[in-house]
Every structure is written in structure tokens, then in C-alpha cells.
Amino acid sequence: MGIWTRSASRMLLSIMVVIVALMGVSGCGQVEQRPSTATPNVSVLPYPFLIPGLDRQRTVRLYLPPDYDNETQSYPVIYMHDGQNLFDNATAYVDEWGVDESLNVLAKKSGRKFIVVGIDNGGDFRMNEMSPWPNERFGEAQGDEYMQLIVEVVKPYIDSNYRTLSNVQNTAIMGSSMGGLMSHYAVHNYPDVFGKAGIFSPSYWYSQDVFSDTKLHRANNKARLFMLYGSGEGDGMISDADKMQRLLKQQGHPRNNMKFVSVPQGQHNEQLWGQSFTDAIKWLFQIH
């Protein structure tokens, strides 16, 4: 009985480790209930949005500038992935980016204000939805349907219901990990929609097709591309980021419209991405 108990315990521990790992991959697991940390100018849109071609819905979170209701001007819009992790520790997998606090401070210091649209990830479907290319381990690609959600459903809704600067120069897309991969794809395959991209710790490892696709589809020459990764993220991240940097330069994208940042000892986590968020926004939108 004692031997069986020890074996069962080891098996149970192994199962728990796998579950935790899968929760990390999906980006939606909750370890404990935490109080909300979102600022008052963050809200959840009142109904979810249906992904075209897929029988799934996505929650969308909205950050509006301070005093939005008391002003009349229109604002640039930043579309971001993994909406659960952007504003609120109560919904974040591990930790939040602090996008709302960062932009509130930036508005106060510089006077520059933005709307942020955060699209929640799909949990178990996250890897599929955030890649336009299949993966042997994770299966079919559903990234094109996910991009249809952003470009054909969410963006028209936001532009129709809020005061946005809807042109390409004032529309950015941004994300990390698989969201970095999708942001890279978006700015290259939708050059008339997105004029700026924040590409944080991009999961280029997911499919080497990202390199051949980049050769075929160019971003708008005026598009500003901010790529960031941490030196502590591993040799694969560093080599893939270097390979993409060389490719973009060979492709002829204007060098003053590209910025590549390696953060010493930076790890693959929200701390790296959140701490770098303001610098990325300031560079993308040329705030001095």
C-alpha cells in the first residue's frame, strides 16, 4: 500500500505540473482570486464579439483617456492581444502590464492620450488563434479568423462608437509572445490598417513561415516597428529576433522606422513587457 501511495502521489504531482504548464501556455489560468487593480477609465464592453468563421466569442476591454467624456478630440487607437493581462490583476494570468496606469501618467506628463482596445485571448484556443500558420504540436492555424475579428468586427465598432483617429498612421497593434507574433503578421499583412506595431518577445519559434511570409508581405514604409525581447529569454529568442532584424533591413524597411531593443537579463513575462510599454508607445508615436 505504501509503495502504491508513493507512486500515486508522484503521478498526481506529474499531472498537476502538466496542468500548470498548459495554463501558462493558454495565458488564462487563475491561481487565486485577487482584487481588481484596473483604473476607473477601463471597462469591459457590454457584449462579446463573434469571431468570423469560428463559433467562438471574445470579450473586449476598453481603456479611454482620462476626461474622455469631458473632451471632444479624437484619439489614436492601440489594439492589443491578451486583454485579460493588460489592465487588471484580477483577470491576469500572472501579473498585469499596467497599461492603464502607464497611459494615465503619460497623458499627465505629455498631454498625449490614446484609446486601447484589449481583445481577450481564447484560453485553450490561444495558440491556434494567434498564428496564421499551423504547428505540429498545437494544430491548425486560426490566426486569419482572429485578425478578421479585429479588422472587420472590432475596429469598425470602435471607430463607430468612440472618437478615434481611424487612419493607418494612428492605428497600432501590440502584443507579447504569441501576441508579438500576431502583431508582426498584422502590420505586414494589413499595411493599410496598421501603421505601428509593438512586437514584444515574439514567438517566431512557432512557425518558420513567419520569415518567408515577411519576405512576401511588406509593412507600409511609414510603419514604425518596435521589437523588444529580454536577453534572458534564451538563445532561440535571441537568434530568431536577430534573424528577423536582418531580414527587415535586407527588405529595405526604413531604418529610422525600426527599433530593436534587447533588455539585459529580461525574462519572458509581464514585468518585462509592462516596464517597456511606455518607452515603446513614446517611440511608436514620436513623443518627446
XYZ file of N, CA, C and O in Angstrom, residues 72-254:
732
model
N -13.547 66.667 -26.523
C -14.178 66.477 -27.836
C -13.215 65.945 -28.892
O -13.659 65.592 -29.982
N -11.935 65.907 -28.581
C -10.987 65.479 -29.603
C -11.049 63.968 -29.832
O -11.598 63.225 -29.032
N -10.417 63.546 -30.924
C -10.323 62.132 -31.261
C -8.916 61.634 -30.959
O -7.966 62.424 -30.878
N -8.780 60.316 -30.824
C -7.530 59.757 -30.315
C -7.023 58.603 -31.177
O -7.813 57.857 -31.769
N -5.697 58.406 -31.203
C -5.145 57.193 -31.802
C -5.620 55.966 -31.028
O -5.963 56.059 -29.842
N -5.610 54.820 -31.699
C -6.085 53.582 -31.074
C -4.989 52.517 -31.138
O -4.362 52.313 -32.174
N -4.787 51.840 -30.010
C -3.835 50.736 -29.917
C -4.633 49.458 -29.672
O -5.333 49.336 -28.660
N -4.552 48.523 -30.594
C -5.200 47.220 -30.435
C -4.192 46.263 -29.825
O -3.057 46.133 -30.325
N -4.592 45.588 -28.747
C -3.674 44.720 -28.020
C -4.301 43.346 -27.776
O -5.514 43.224 -27.595
N -3.448 42.340 -27.759
C -3.872 40.966 -27.525
C -3.832 40.643 -26.022
O -3.326 41.425 -25.229
N -4.357 39.473 -25.663
C -4.346 39.016 -24.263
C -4.919 40.084 -23.340
O -4.291 40.496 -22.358
N -6.136 40.517 -23.660
C -6.753 41.609 -22.912
C -6.827 41.377 -21.417
O -6.789 42.325 -20.630
N -6.927 40.121 -20.987
C -7.002 39.821 -19.557
C -5.775 40.295 -18.793
O -5.855 40.581 -17.588
N -4.640 40.389 -19.488
C -3.378 40.676 -18.802
C -2.963 42.141 -18.845
O -1.909 42.489 -18.310
N -3.763 43.000 -19.458
C -3.313 44.365 -19.722
C -3.556 45.335 -18.577
O -2.710 46.192 -18.297
N -4.721 45.221 -17.926
C -5.172 46.283 -17.016
C -5.393 45.841 -15.571
O -5.439 46.694 -14.693
N -5.578 44.558 -15.329
C -6.185 44.152 -14.067
C -5.573 42.860 -13.541
O -5.619 41.823 -14.201
N -5.039 42.918 -12.321
C -4.502 41.712 -11.701
C -5.575 40.667 -11.418
O -5.273 39.480 -11.295
N -6.814 41.098 -11.305
C -7.894 40.154 -11.018
C -8.160 39.206 -12.176
O -8.686 38.109 -11.979
N -7.799 39.613 -13.391
C -8.031 38.768 -14.567
C -6.737 38.272 -15.197
O -6.773 37.377 -16.041
N -5.598 38.846 -14.803
C -4.311 38.477 -15.409
C -3.900 37.072 -15.002
O -4.224 36.602 -13.899
N -3.157 36.416 -15.892
C -2.685 35.062 -15.587
C -1.685 35.091 -14.437
O -1.836 34.398 -13.446
N -0.632 35.891 -14.577
C 0.357 36.027 -13.508
C 0.347 37.446 -12.964
O 0.175 37.680 -11.780
N 0.522 38.398 -13.858
C 0.578 39.801 -13.455
C 0.095 40.636 -14.632
O 0.091 40.180 -15.772
N -0.327 41.855 -14.359
C -0.812 42.723 -15.428
C 0.313 43.607 -15.965
O 1.329 43.820 -15.316
N 0.093 44.139 -17.161
C 1.046 45.067 -17.762
C 1.004 46.451 -17.093
O 1.983 47.175 -17.116
N -0.155 46.842 -16.576
C -0.306 48.199 -16.056
C -0.461 49.224 -17.155
O -0.039 50.384 -17.020
N -1.093 48.830 -18.264
C -1.272 49.724 -19.410
C -2.047 50.972 -19.019
O -1.709 52.091 -19.438
N -3.104 50.807 -18.224
C -3.939 51.950 -17.859
C -3.173 52.947 -17.002
O -3.196 54.163 -17.273
N -2.469 52.472 -15.993
C -1.690 53.379 -15.155
C -0.593 54.074 -15.962
O -0.358 55.283 -15.813
N 0.066 53.302 -16.842
C 1.153 53.887 -17.647
C 0.644 54.994 -18.560
O 1.269 56.057 -18.682
N -0.500 54.766 -19.211
C -1.017 55.776 -20.133
C -1.614 56.964 -19.381
O -1.577 58.093 -19.888
N -2.146 56.750 -18.190
C -2.629 57.886 -17.390
C -1.475 58.807 -17.017
O -1.588 60.032 -17.079
N -0.339 58.217 -16.647
C 0.847 59.015 -16.311
C 1.370 59.731 -17.545
O 1.714 60.917 -17.507
N 1.417 59.014 -18.680
C 1.898 59.628 -19.920
C 1.018 60.798 -20.341
O 1.521 61.840 -20.788
N -0.295 60.650 -20.178
C -1.220 61.731 -20.520
C -0.958 62.966 -19.663
O -0.970 64.096 -20.158
N -0.698 62.722 -18.395
C -0.450 63.844 -17.484
C 0.866 64.544 -17.806
O 0.960 65.783 -17.762
N 1.896 63.772 -18.163
C 3.216 64.353 -18.400
C 3.354 64.985 -19.780
O 4.018 66.010 -19.933
N 2.753 64.344 -20.787
C 2.992 64.780 -22.165
C 1.769 65.387 -22.840
O 1.891 66.046 -23.879
N 0.586 65.126 -22.287
C -0.639 65.581 -22.928
C -1.112 64.663 -24.049
O -2.176 64.882 -24.626
N -0.350 63.614 -24.366
C -0.724 62.680 -25.414
C -1.602 61.573 -24.841
O -1.263 60.959 -23.823
N -2.719 61.326 -25.514
C -3.703 60.378 -24.994
C -4.083 59.367 -26.071
O -4.046 59.672 -27.263
N -4.489 58.187 -25.613
C -4.774 57.079 -26.517
C -5.993 56.295 -26.044
O -6.343 56.314 -24.862
N -6.604 55.614 -26.998
C -7.593 54.585 -26.691
C -6.894 53.243 -26.860
O -6.137 53.044 -27.801
N -7.140 52.324 -25.924
C -6.598 50.970 -26.036
C -7.750 49.978 -26.067
O -8.662 50.048 -25.229
N -7.706 49.081 -27.029
C -8.697 48.027 -27.167
C -7.995 46.701 -26.911
O -7.111 46.303 -27.672
N -8.350 46.039 -25.822
C -7.738 44.768 -25.465
C -8.670 43.609 -25.777
O -9.768 43.534 -25.230
N -8.244 42.720 -26.671
C -9.054 41.556 -27.034
C -8.603 40.378 -26.184
O -7.429 39.991 -26.212
N -9.515 39.797 -25.408
C -9.154 38.667 -24.567
C -8.668 37.496 -25.407
O -9.148 37.264 -26.518
N -7.728 36.745 -24.847
C -7.306 35.527 -25.543
C -8.339 34.417 -25.335
O -9.205 34.507 -24.469
N -8.212 33.375 -26.138
C -9.206 32.304 -26.132
C -8.854 31.116 -25.282
O -9.376 30.020 -25.513
N -7.964 31.293 -24.282
C -7.646 30.188 -23.402
C -7.049 29.020 -24.163
O -5.963 29.110 -24.729
N -7.754 27.917 -24.203
C -7.254 26.714 -24.871
C -7.029 26.922 -26.366
O -6.284 26.170 -26.988
N -7.677 27.933 -26.947
C -7.538 28.203 -28.381
C -6.494 29.271 -28.672
O -6.303 29.646 -29.830
N -5.823 29.758 -27.636
C -4.934 30.908 -27.803
C -3.855 30.665 -28.851
O -3.622 31.503 -29.730
N -3.185 29.540 -28.768
C -2.080 29.280 -29.690
C -2.566 29.207 -31.132
O -1.908 29.720 -32.044
N -3.713 28.608 -31.355
C -4.244 28.485 -32.712
C -4.686 29.831 -33.262
O -4.406 30.173 -34.423
N -5.371 30.607 -32.425
C -5.923 31.876 -32.887
C -4.854 32.931 -33.117
O -5.060 33.863 -33.896
N -3.713 32.789 -32.454
C -2.686 33.811 -32.578
C -1.577 33.413 -33.543
O -0.465 33.942 -33.479
N -1.881 32.487 -34.451
C -0.924 32.178 -35.516
C -1.674 31.924 -36.815
O -2.652 31.181 -36.829
N -1.218 32.528 -37.916
C -1.807 32.232 -39.222
C -1.209 30.983 -39.852
O -1.565 30.625 -40.969
N -0.283 30.324 -39.141
C 0.371 29.126 -39.660
C 0.199 27.978 -38.677
O 0.254 28.176 -37.459
N -0.008 26.747 -39.180
C -0.198 25.605 -38.287
C 1.090 25.229 -37.573
O 2.188 25.630 -37.968
N 0.938 24.458 -36.518
C 2.067 23.994 -35.737
C 1.848 22.513 -35.439
O 0.739 22.107 -35.087
N 2.901 21.723 -35.586
C 2.766 20.272 -35.431
C 2.227 19.901 -34.053
O 1.426 18.970 -33.913
N 2.634 20.633 -33.035
C 2.192 20.323 -31.674
C 0.813 20.884 -31.372
O -0.038 20.198 -30.804
N 0.574 22.137 -31.768
C -0.655 22.811 -31.346
C -1.777 22.733 -32.374
O -2.917 23.079 -32.069
N -1.472 22.316 -33.601
C -2.542 22.064 -34.549
C -2.787 23.186 -35.534
O -1.878 23.954 -35.884
N -4.041 23.288 -35.973
C -4.398 24.160 -37.088
C -4.244 25.637 -36.763
O -4.255 26.047 -35.605
N -4.105 26.418 -37.824
C -3.981 27.866 -37.694
C -5.351 28.519 -37.795
O -6.149 28.181 -38.666
N -5.621 29.455 -36.893
C -6.866 30.206 -36.915
C -6.595 31.702 -36.801
O -7.485 32.486 -36.482
N -5.341 32.080 -37.105
C -4.959 33.477 -36.983
C -5.664 34.388 -37.961
O -5.926 35.558 -37.646
N -5.983 33.890 -39.140
C -6.676 34.744 -40.106
C -8.086 35.075 -39.624
O -8.560 36.209 -39.801
N -8.747 34.109 -39.005
C -10.080 34.382 -38.440
C -9.979 35.383 -37.282
O -10.812 36.290 -37.143
N -8.947 35.215 -36.462
C -8.743 36.146 -35.350
C -8.484 37.566 -35.861
O -8.998 38.550 -35.302
N -7.696 37.690 -36.933
C -7.452 39.008 -37.490
C -8.718 39.595 -38.117
O -8.926 40.814 -38.085
N -9.561 38.739 -38.683
C -10.857 39.222 -39.176
C -11.672 39.817 -38.038
O -12.359 40.832 -38.223
N -11.618 39.181 -36.886
C -12.323 39.718 -35.715
C -11.865 41.147 -35.424
O -12.689 42.045 -35.217
N -10.560 41.361 -35.428
C -10.031 42.690 -35.100
C -10.341 43.700 -36.195
O -10.857 44.793 -35.931
N -10.038 43.338 -37.442
C -10.099 44.289 -38.552
C -11.527 44.514 -39.039
O -11.899 45.655 -39.362
N -12.336 43.470 -39.095
C -13.658 43.574 -39.712
C -14.806 43.705 -38.714
O -15.908 44.103 -39.102
N -14.552 43.391 -37.453
C -15.632 43.441 -36.461
C -15.344 44.475 -35.375
O -16.099 45.428 -35.181
N -14.235 44.290 -34.657
C -13.962 45.152 -33.506
C -13.603 46.575 -33.939
O -14.144 47.552 -33.394
N -12.681 46.717 -34.883
C -12.262 48.067 -35.288
C -13.428 48.898 -35.826
O -13.582 50.068 -35.415
N -14.274 48.369 -36.722
C -15.428 49.180 -37.159
C -16.341 49.576 -36.010
O -16.871 50.699 -35.995
N -16.514 48.679 -35.040
C -17.352 49.018 -33.880
C -16.725 50.161 -33.084
O -17.420 51.129 -32.709
N -15.440 50.060 -32.803
C -14.758 51.099 -32.024
C -14.787 52.431 -32.768
O -15.096 53.493 -32.183
N -14.500 52.409 -34.058
C -14.491 53.653 -34.834
C -15.878 54.280 -34.931
O -15.998 55.503 -35.056
N -16.923 53.464 -34.880
C -18.289 53.981 -34.992
C -18.831 54.511 -33.669
O -19.709 55.380 -33.662
N -18.297 54.008 -32.562
C -18.884 54.340 -31.260
C -18.003 55.219 -30.380
O -18.465 55.685 -29.334
N -16.773 55.445 -30.804
C -15.869 56.261 -29.998
C -15.124 57.247 -30.916
O -15.091 57.061 -32.125
N -14.561 58.276 -30.312
C -13.881 59.312 -31.081
C -12.454 58.854 -31.373
O -11.552 59.044 -30.551
N -12.290 58.232 -32.516
C -10.992 57.683 -32.881
C -10.394 58.408 -34.074
O -11.105 58.939 -34.918
N -9.074 58.382 -34.128
C -8.345 58.717 -35.351
C -8.113 57.377 -36.045
O -7.236 56.610 -35.659
N -8.926 57.098 -37.042
C -9.017 55.734 -37.561
C -8.056 55.431 -38.704
O -8.003 54.291 -39.178
N -7.278 56.427 -39.147
C -6.391 56.183 -40.283
C -5.194 55.334 -39.874
O -4.932 55.104 -38.694
N -4.459 54.866 -40.876
C -3.399 53.896 -40.624
C -2.304 54.456 -39.726
O -1.762 53.739 -38.868
N -1.970 55.730 -39.876
C -0.892 56.300 -39.072
C -1.237 56.364 -37.588
O -0.347 56.451 -36.739
N -2.523 56.327 -37.274
C -2.955 56.427 -35.875
C -3.531 55.128 -35.343
O -4.201 55.127 -34.311
N -3.244 54.018 -36.034
C -3.736 52.723 -35.596
C -2.554 51.793 -35.368
O -1.786 51.506 -36.292
N -2.403 51.335 -34.131
C -1.283 50.472 -33.758
C -1.805 49.115 -33.313
O -2.959 48.969 -32.908
N -0.935 48.127 -33.389
C -1.235 46.797 -32.856
C -0.041 46.352 -32.037
O 1.110 46.622 -32.383
N -0.314 45.644 -30.929
C 0.757 45.388 -29.971
C 0.451 44.138 -29.163
O -0.698 43.873 -28.821
N 1.499 43.375 -28.869
C 1.320 42.197 -28.042
C 2.640 41.534 -27.738
O 3.697 41.925 -28.258
N 2.582 40.504 -26.906
C 3.787 39.800 -26.488
C 3.641 38.309 -26.741
O 2.536 37.766 -26.788
N 4.784 37.648 -26.908
C 4.822 36.209 -27.112
C 4.034 35.843 -28.376
O 4.346 36.348 -29.450
N 2.986 35.035 -28.275
C 2.165 34.772 -29.454
C 1.511 36.058 -29.959
O 1.295 36.229 -31.156
N 1.206 36.965 -29.038
C 0.686 38.274 -29.443
C 1.714 39.097 -30.192
O 1.370 39.920 -31.042
N 3.003 38.889 -29.890
C 4.060 39.539 -30.660
C 4.143 38.979 -32.069
O 4.312 39.723 -33.038
N 4.004 37.655 -32.181
C 3.973 37.024 -33.495
C 2.813 37.559 -34.323
O 2.976 37.917 -35.497
N 1.625 37.650 -33.709
C 0.448 38.114 -34.433
C 0.554 39.592 -34.787
O 0.098 40.019 -35.859
N 1.155 40.388 -33.934
C 1.329 41.809 -34.238
C 2.282 41.991 -35.421
O 2.071 42.855 -36.275
N 3.326 41.182 -35.464
C 4.241 41.200 -36.612
C 3.481 40.856 -37.888
O 3.602 41.551 -38.906
N 2.693 39.799 -37.835
C 1.913 39.376 -39.006
C 0.938 40.474 -39.435
O 0.802 40.771 -40.629
N 0.281 41.086 -38.468
C -0.746 42.084 -38.770
C -0.170 43.296 -39.497
O -0.736 43.762 -40.492
N 0.942 43.825 -39.008
C 1.482 45.046 -39.609
C 2.042 44.775 -41.005
O 2.102 45.689 -41.839
N 2.422 43.532 -41.287
C 2.933 43.188 -42.614
C 1.833 42.773 -43.585
O 1.973 42.981 -44.798
N 0.763 42.188 -43.085
C -0.292 41.698 -43.966
C -1.498 42.630 -44.045
O -2.367 42.428 -44.897
N -1.543 43.634 -43.186
C -2.610 44.643 -43.229
C -1.973 46.031 -43.236
O -2.208 46.851 -42.332
N -1.164 46.329 -44.267
C -0.422 47.598 -44.280
C -1.306 48.824 -44.421
O -0.849 49.939 -44.127
N -2.556 48.636 -44.845
C -3.474 49.766 -44.955
C -4.292 49.975 -43.685
O -5.107 50.899 -43.614
N -4.095 49.103 -42.700
C -4.847 49.200 -41.440
C -3.944 49.630 -40.299
O -4.282 50.540 -39.534
N -2.777 48.977 -40.179
C -1.885 49.221 -39.039
C -0.614 49.927 -39.487
O 0.112 49.444 -40.350
N -0.340 51.060 -38.867
C 0.853 51.831 -39.190
C 1.907 51.782 -38.115
O 2.968 52.386 -38.251
N 1.629 51.030 -37.046
C 2.590 50.911 -35.949
C 2.409 49.540 -35.303
O 1.277 49.039 -35.207
N 3.522 48.939 -34.871
C 3.440 47.637 -34.210
C 4.436 47.556 -33.072
O 5.615 47.885 -33.241
N 3.954 47.120 -31.917
C 4.799 46.789 -30.778
C 4.932 45.273 -30.723
O 3.957 44.577 -30.443
N 6.125 44.776 -31.028
C 6.364 43.337 -31.169
C 7.248 42.901 -30.006
O 8.474 43.022 -30.055
N 6.624 42.420 -28.940
C 7.343 42.084 -27.715
C 7.553 40.568 -27.630
O 6.604 39.787 -27.734
N 8.800 40.160 -27.420
C 9.145 38.744 -27.235
C 8.393 37.844 -28.211
O 7.709 36.897 -27.811
N 8.494 38.110 -29.508
C 7.659 37.401 -30.478
C 7.990 35.909 -30.561
O 9.149 35.515 -30.546
N 6.955 35.098 -30.663
C 7.123 33.639 -30.732
C 7.396 33.206 -32.171
O 6.623 32.444 -32.767
N 8.513 33.666 -32.711
C 8.872 33.270 -34.064
C 9.135 31.764 -34.151
O 9.051 31.172 -35.225
N 9.442 31.148 -33.000
C 9.693 29.711 -32.969
C 8.476 28.898 -33.405
O 8.613 27.761 -33.868
N 7.300 29.477 -33.262
C 6.063 28.729 -33.502
C 5.982 28.240 -34.942
O 5.478 27.150 -35.215
N 6.470 29.062 -35.875
C 6.468 28.670 -37.282
C 7.522 29.462 -38.042
O 7.525 30.703 -37.997
N 8.376 28.743 -38.747
C 9.374 29.410 -39.562
C 8.745 30.114 -40.766
O 9.411 30.881 -41.460
N 7.468 29.853 -41.007
C 6.764 30.534 -42.097
C 6.733 32.041 -41.906
O 6.522 32.791 -42.869
N 6.945 32.501 -40.679
C 6.926 33.940 -40.441
C 8.018 34.637 -41.252
O 7.839 35.774 -41.711
N 9.129 33.957 -41.473
C 10.226 34.575 -42.220
C 9.919 34.627 -43.715
O 10.133 35.658 -44.360
N 9.394 33.541 -44.259
C 9.043 33.554 -45.684
C 7.868 34.494 -45.942
O 7.821 35.188 -46.973
N 6.922 34.563 -45.005
C 5.783 35.466 -45.168
C 6.236 36.926 -45.147
O 5.720 37.756 -45.898
N 7.210 37.248 -44.299
C 7.723 38.613 -44.217
C 8.403 39.015 -45.521
O 8.353 40.187 -45.918
N 9.036 38.055 -46.193
C 9.652 38.348 -47.482
C 8.597 38.683 -48.536
O 8.845 39.484 -49.440
N 7.417 38.085 -48.398
C 6.360 38.269 -49.394
C 5.476 39.477 -49.115
O 4.911 40.058 -50.040
N 5.332 39.842 -47.838
C 4.409 40.914 -47.465
C 5.158 41.991 -46.694
O 5.670 41.734 -45.602
N 5.195 43.172 -47.262
C 5.910 44.271 -46.629
C 4.967 45.158 -45.840
O 3.823 45.392 -46.234
N 5.467 45.626 -44.723
C 4.730 46.648 -43.987
C 4.766 47.953 -44.774
O 5.615 48.151 -45.653
N 3.828 48.836 -44.481
C 3.861 50.175 -45.038
C 5.217 50.813 -44.721
O 5.707 50.692 -43.592
N 5.855 51.453 -45.703
C 7.174 52.049 -45.461
C 7.161 53.067 -44.329
O 8.188 53.314 -43.694
N 5.999 53.664 -44.082
C 5.891 54.624 -42.992
C 5.613 53.959 -41.651
O 5.625 54.626 -40.609
N 5.364 52.655 -41.681
C 5.049 51.936 -40.446
C 6.250 51.929 -39.508
O 7.391 51.736 -39.933
N 5.973 52.125 -38.232
C 7.029 52.093 -37.221
C 6.937 50.763 -36.470
O 5.868 50.385 -35.977
N 8.077 50.079 -36.400
C 8.138 48.739 -35.825
C 9.058 48.762 -34.613
O 10.251 49.089 -34.728
N 8.513 48.426 -33.457
C 9.288 48.393 -32.211
C 9.340 46.942 -31.740
O 8.324 46.377 -31.347
N 10.528 46.330 -31.817
C 10.688 44.952 -31.369
C 11.505 44.917 -30.082
O 12.560 45.558 -29.994
N 11.023 44.161 -29.110
C 11.692 44.087 -27.813
C 11.756 42.641 -27.354
O 10.813 41.869 -27.554
N 12.879 42.285 -26.737
C 12.992 40.982 -26.090
C 14.027 41.095 -24.979
O 14.803 42.055 -24.920
N 14.039 40.128 -24.088
C 14.998 40.120 -22.996
C 16.141 39.175 -23.283
O 15.940 38.100 -23.858
N 17.341 39.555 -22.866
C 18.494 38.694 -23.110
C 18.408 37.403 -22.311
O 19.109 36.434 -22.605
N 17.537 37.381 -21.316
C 17.358 36.183 -20.508
C 16.278 35.255 -21.026
O 15.912 34.283 -20.352
N 15.754 35.512 -22.220
C 14.677 34.682 -22.758
C 15.182 33.443 -23.489
O 14.369 32.613 -23.924
N 16.486 33.315 -23.648
C 17.020 32.109 -24.260
C 17.620 32.356 -25.628
O 17.308 33.339 -26.315
N 18.485 31.426 -26.038
C 19.206 31.580 -27.300
C 18.262 31.581 -28.502
O 18.514 32.263 -29.500
N 17.169 30.791 -28.420
C 16.237 30.734 -29.537
C 15.584 32.074 -29.809
O 15.487 32.508 -30.968
N 15.160 32.754 -28.743
C 14.546 34.074 -28.892
C 15.548 35.051 -29.496
O 15.223 35.816 -30.419
N 16.781 35.036 -28.989
C 17.795 35.972 -29.449
C 18.133 35.736 -30.919
O 18.187 36.677 -31.720
N 18.328 34.481 -31.309
C 18.707 34.189 -32.690
C 17.579 34.494 -33.665
O 17.811 35.031 -34.760
N 16.335 34.184 -33.280
C 15.198 34.482 -34.160
C 14.995 35.986 -34.311
O 14.688 36.477 -35.410
N 15.141 36.729 -33.208
C 14.986 38.186 -33.277
C 16.079 38.791 -34.162
O 15.816 39.697 -34.965
N 17.307 38.291 -34.021
C 18.404 38.782 -34.861
C 18.153 38.453 -36.332
O 18.415 39.270 -37.223
N 17.639 37.258 -36.593
C 17.346 36.849 -37.969
C 16.281 37.756 -38.583
O 16.402 38.193 -39.736
N 15.236 38.079 -37.799
C 14.188 38.955 -38.311
C 14.713 40.368 -38.511
O 14.344 41.045 -39.492
N 15.561 40.826 -37.623
C 16.137 42.157 -37.781
C 16.928 42.251 -39.085
O 16.790 43.224 -39.848
N 17.727 41.244 -39.376
C 18.497 41.241 -40.625
C 17.574 41.203 -41.835
O 17.803 41.903 -42.835
N 16.509 40.410 -41.734
C 15.573 40.284 -42.846
C 14.888 41.610 -43.143
O 14.775 42.017 -44.311
N 14.434 42.298 -42.105
C 13.741 43.565 -42.307
C 14.677 44.615 -42.905
O 14.261 45.430 -43.744
N 15.920 44.598 -42.491
C 16.891 45.537 -43.065
C 17.165 45.203 -44.527
O 17.235 46.101 -45.375
N 17.303 43.910 -44.830
C 17.523 43.496 -46.216
C 16.313 43.828 -47.085
O 16.449 44.151 -48.266
N 15.150 43.748 -46.485
C 13.910 44.035 -47.211
C 13.817 45.504 -47.584
O 13.080 45.869 -48.507
N 14.530 46.328 -46.866
C 14.549 47.742 -47.190
C 13.591 48.597 -46.391
O 13.342 49.755 -46.753
N 13.053 48.038 -45.285
C 12.207 48.898 -44.455
C 13.077 50.011 -43.879
O 14.185 49.757 -43.401
N 12.604 51.267 -43.946
C 13.426 52.392 -43.490
C 13.951 52.180 -42.071
O 13.192 51.872 -41.159
